[in-house]
């Protein structure tokens, strides 16, 4: 009685599919990956905007307590993050690596966190 190990067959098919994708991508998968990348980017930006909207709705009083300059800094940093995510990689590609663009985004996020922490500090 020969029994088939279905887990092994499944794992083999997964590995074969991944290898097939790599092979196809080397032969001419560029347009499809570019489109998929743009779709993922738009979905990611929509998720960030939804998160910011939900955060604002849950913390509306905290937003109103902020000083006007703190609000402007948060809004400017948020716009900067969205712009860097949309056009930062192609626009700054000749000056910065993708890791550099991600570092700029991280700095803007840290500025937002710093402003929020400073606004909640008791003096």
PDB file of C-alpha atoms in Angstrom:
ATOM      1  CA  UNK A   1       0.000   0.000   0.000  1.00  0.00           C
ATOM      2  CA  UNK A   2       1.583   3.194  -1.189  1.00  0.00           C
ATOM      3  CA  UNK A   3       0.255   6.276   0.488  1.00  0.00           C
ATOM      4  CA  UNK A   4       0.852   9.689  -1.028  1.00  0.00           C
ATOM      5  CA  UNK A   5       2.299  12.315   1.267  1.00  0.00           C
ATOM      6  CA  UNK A   6       0.056  15.234   0.319  1.00  0.00           C
ATOM      7  CA  UNK A   7       1.964  17.691   2.490  1.00  0.00           C
ATOM      8  CA  UNK A   8       5.118  16.919   0.526  1.00  0.00           C
ATOM      9  CA  UNK A   9       3.264  17.293  -2.782  1.00  0.00           C
ATOM     10  CA  UNK A  10       1.832  20.626  -1.651  1.00  0.00           C
ATOM     11  CA  UNK A  11       5.261  21.898  -0.562  1.00  0.00           C
ATOM     12  CA  UNK A  12       6.790  20.791  -3.870  1.00  0.00           C
ATOM     13  CA  UNK A  13       4.077  22.626  -5.829  1.00  0.00           C
ATOM     14  CA  UNK A  14       4.624  25.806  -3.792  1.00  0.00           C
ATOM     15  CA  UNK A  15       8.371  25.712  -4.439  1.00  0.00           C
ATOM     16  CA  UNK A  16       7.831  24.932  -8.124  1.00  0.00           C
ATOM     17  CA  UNK A  17       5.393  27.849  -8.453  1.00  0.00           C
ATOM     18  CA  UNK A  18       7.864  30.236  -6.799  1.00  0.00           C
ATOM     19  CA  UNK A  19      10.640  29.015  -9.099  1.00  0.00           C
ATOM     20  CA  UNK A  20       8.331  29.437 -12.095  1.00  0.00           C
ATOM     21  CA  UNK A  21       7.568  33.024 -11.086  1.00  0.00           C
ATOM     22  CA  UNK A  22      11.274  33.782 -10.815  1.00  0.00           C
ATOM     23  CA  UNK A  23      11.890  32.240 -14.226  1.00  0.00           C
ATOM     24  CA  UNK A  24       9.020  34.162 -15.838  1.00  0.00           C
ATOM     25  CA  UNK A  25      10.122  37.377 -14.155  1.00  0.00           C
ATOM     26  CA  UNK A  26      13.564  37.048 -15.716  1.00  0.00           C
ATOM     27  CA  UNK A  27      12.079  36.507 -19.157  1.00  0.00           C
ATOM     28  CA  UNK A  28       9.686  39.457 -19.243  1.00  0.00           C
ATOM     29  CA  UNK A  29       7.461  39.978 -16.282  1.00  0.00           C
ATOM     30  CA  UNK A  30       8.231  43.692 -16.005  1.00  0.00           C
ATOM     31  CA  UNK A  31       4.909  45.226 -17.021  1.00  0.00           C
ATOM     32  CA  UNK A  32       2.917  42.973 -14.709  1.00  0.00           C
ATOM     33  CA  UNK A  33       5.195  43.625 -11.730  1.00  0.00           C
ATOM     34  CA  UNK A  34       5.099  47.362 -12.403  1.00  0.00           C
ATOM     35  CA  UNK A  35       1.319  47.306 -12.401  1.00  0.00           C
ATOM     36  CA  UNK A  36       1.189  45.154  -9.275  1.00  0.00           C
ATOM     37  CA  UNK A  37       3.632  47.519  -7.582  1.00  0.00           C
ATOM     38  CA  UNK A  38       1.446  50.531  -8.369  1.00  0.00           C
ATOM     39  CA  UNK A  39      -1.667  48.744  -7.118  1.00  0.00           C
ATOM     40  CA  UNK A  40       0.075  47.824  -3.861  1.00  0.00           C
ATOM     41  CA  UNK A  41       1.353  51.387  -3.501  1.00  0.00           C
ATOM     42  CA  UNK A  42      -2.114  52.877  -3.944  1.00  0.00           C
ATOM     43  CA  UNK A  43      -3.612  50.392  -1.466  1.00  0.00           C
ATOM     44  CA  UNK A  44      -0.853  51.223   1.027  1.00  0.00           C
ATOM     45  CA  UNK A  45      -1.511  54.956   0.698  1.00  0.00           C
ATOM     46  CA  UNK A  46      -5.246  54.370   1.110  1.00  0.00           C
ATOM     47  CA  UNK A  47      -4.524  52.383   4.287  1.00  0.00           C
ATOM     48  CA  UNK A  48      -2.330  55.193   5.642  1.00  0.00           C
ATOM     49  CA  UNK A  49      -5.040  57.768   4.927  1.00  0.00           C
ATOM     50  CA  UNK A  50      -7.693  55.563   6.541  1.00  0.00           C
ATOM     51  CA  UNK A  51      -5.475  55.108   9.600  1.00  0.00           C
ATOM     52  CA  UNK A  52      -4.919  58.869   9.892  1.00  0.00           C
ATOM     53  CA  UNK A  53      -8.649  59.560   9.548  1.00  0.00           C
ATOM     54  CA  UNK A  54      -9.530  56.967  12.205  1.00  0.00           C
ATOM     55  CA  UNK A  55      -6.831  58.298  14.522  1.00  0.00           C
ATOM     56  CA  UNK A  56      -8.178  61.829  14.119  1.00  0.00           C
ATOM     57  CA  UNK A  57     -11.747  60.729  14.799  1.00  0.00           C
ATOM     58  CA  UNK A  58     -10.722  58.857  17.948  1.00  0.00           C
ATOM     59  CA  UNK A  59      -8.507  61.696  19.227  1.00  0.00           C
ATOM     60  CA  UNK A  60     -10.345  64.785  18.060  1.00  0.00           C
ATOM     61  CA  UNK A  61      -9.990  66.575  21.379  1.00  0.00           C
ATOM     62  CA  UNK A  62      -6.240  65.924  21.424  1.00  0.00           C
ATOM     63  CA  UNK A  63      -6.029  67.496  17.941  1.00  0.00           C
ATOM     64  CA  UNK A  64      -7.937  70.572  19.071  1.00  0.00           C
ATOM     65  CA  UNK A  65      -5.651  70.992  22.091  1.00  0.00           C
ATOM     66  CA  UNK A  66      -2.550  71.174  19.885  1.00  0.00           C
ATOM     67  CA  UNK A  67      -1.053  74.592  19.261  1.00  0.00           C
ATOM     68  CA  UNK A  68      -1.502  75.845  15.699  1.00  0.00           C
ATOM     69  CA  UNK A  69       2.196  75.460  14.825  1.00  0.00           C
ATOM     70  CA  UNK A  70       2.069  71.832  15.980  1.00  0.00           C
ATOM     71  CA  UNK A  71      -0.902  71.165  13.734  1.00  0.00           C
ATOM     72  CA  UNK A  72       0.904  72.739  10.784  1.00  0.00           C
ATOM     73  CA  UNK A  73       4.002  70.634  11.406  1.00  0.00           C
ATOM     74  CA  UNK A  74       1.954  67.426  11.583  1.00  0.00           C
ATOM     75  CA  UNK A  75       0.031  68.264   8.402  1.00  0.00           C
ATOM     76  CA  UNK A  76       3.221  69.248   6.542  1.00  0.00           C
ATOM     77  CA  UNK A  77       4.978  66.035   7.606  1.00  0.00           C
ATOM     78  CA  UNK A  78       1.970  63.931   6.589  1.00  0.00           C
ATOM     79  CA  UNK A  79       1.886  65.595   3.162  1.00  0.00           C
ATOM     80  CA  UNK A  80       5.639  65.051   2.880  1.00  0.00           C
ATOM     81  CA  UNK A  81       5.248  61.355   3.675  1.00  0.00           C
ATOM     82  CA  UNK A  82       2.533  60.925   1.048  1.00  0.00           C
ATOM     83  CA  UNK A  83       4.559  62.814  -1.566  1.00  0.00           C
ATOM     84  CA  UNK A  84       7.695  60.800  -0.817  1.00  0.00           C
ATOM     85  CA  UNK A  85       5.722  57.577  -1.129  1.00  0.00           C
ATOM     86  CA  UNK A  86       4.178  58.682  -4.426  1.00  0.00           C
ATOM     87  CA  UNK A  87       7.054  60.386  -6.217  1.00  0.00           C
ATOM     88  CA  UNK A  88      10.046  60.142  -3.907  1.00  0.00           C
ATOM     89  CA  UNK A  89      11.670  57.067  -5.402  1.00  0.00           C
ATOM     90  CA  UNK A  90      11.677  58.199  -9.054  1.00  0.00           C
ATOM     91  CA  UNK A  91      12.241  61.874  -8.232  1.00  0.00           C
ATOM     92  CA  UNK A  92      15.170  61.342  -5.871  1.00  0.00           C
ATOM     93  CA  UNK A  93      16.505  58.199  -7.543  1.00  0.00           C
ATOM     94  CA  UNK A  94      19.594  59.906  -8.955  1.00  0.00           C
ATOM     95  CA  UNK A  95      20.451  61.514  -5.589  1.00  0.00           C
ATOM     96  CA  UNK A  96      19.377  58.947  -3.001  1.00  0.00           C
ATOM     97  CA  UNK A  97      19.022  55.213  -2.795  1.00  0.00           C
ATOM     98  CA  UNK A  98      15.602  53.768  -1.968  1.00  0.00           C
ATOM     99  CA  UNK A  99      16.868  53.272   1.576  1.00  0.00           C
ATOM    100  CA  UNK A 100      17.603  57.016   1.725  1.00  0.00           C
ATOM    101  CA  UNK A 101      14.033  57.837   0.716  1.00  0.00           C
ATOM    102  CA  UNK A 102      12.762  55.447   3.383  1.00  0.00           C
ATOM    103  CA  UNK A 103      15.050  57.191   5.879  1.00  0.00           C
ATOM    104  CA  UNK A 104      13.478  60.544   4.957  1.00  0.00           C
ATOM    105  CA  UNK A 105      10.031  59.043   5.523  1.00  0.00           C
ATOM    106  CA  UNK A 106      11.184  57.674   8.884  1.00  0.00           C
ATOM    107  CA  UNK A 107      12.469  61.125   9.890  1.00  0.00           C
ATOM    108  CA  UNK A 108       9.096  62.688   9.055  1.00  0.00           C
ATOM    109  CA  UNK A 109       7.311  60.015  11.099  1.00  0.00           C
ATOM    110  CA  UNK A 110       9.660  60.692  14.017  1.00  0.00           C
ATOM    111  CA  UNK A 111       8.929  64.428  13.775  1.00  0.00           C
ATOM    112  CA  UNK A 112       5.189  63.689  14.019  1.00  0.00           C
ATOM    113  CA  UNK A 113       5.753  61.412  17.023  1.00  0.00           C
ATOM    114  CA  UNK A 114       7.966  64.053  18.667  1.00  0.00           C
ATOM    115  CA  UNK A 115       5.374  66.814  18.190  1.00  0.00           C
ATOM    116  CA  UNK A 116       2.629  64.631  19.648  1.00  0.00           C
ATOM    117  CA  UNK A 117       4.786  63.632  22.634  1.00  0.00           C
ATOM    118  CA  UNK A 118       5.758  67.262  23.262  1.00  0.00           C
ATOM    119  CA  UNK A 119       2.120  68.335  23.162  1.00  0.00           C
ATOM    120  CA  UNK A 120       1.234  65.781  25.854  1.00  0.00           C
ATOM    121  CA  UNK A 121       4.106  66.684  28.143  1.00  0.00           C
ATOM    122  CA  UNK A 122       3.072  68.166  31.438  1.00  0.00           C
ATOM    123  CA  UNK A 123       4.885  71.372  32.306  1.00  0.00           C
TER     124      UNK A 123
END
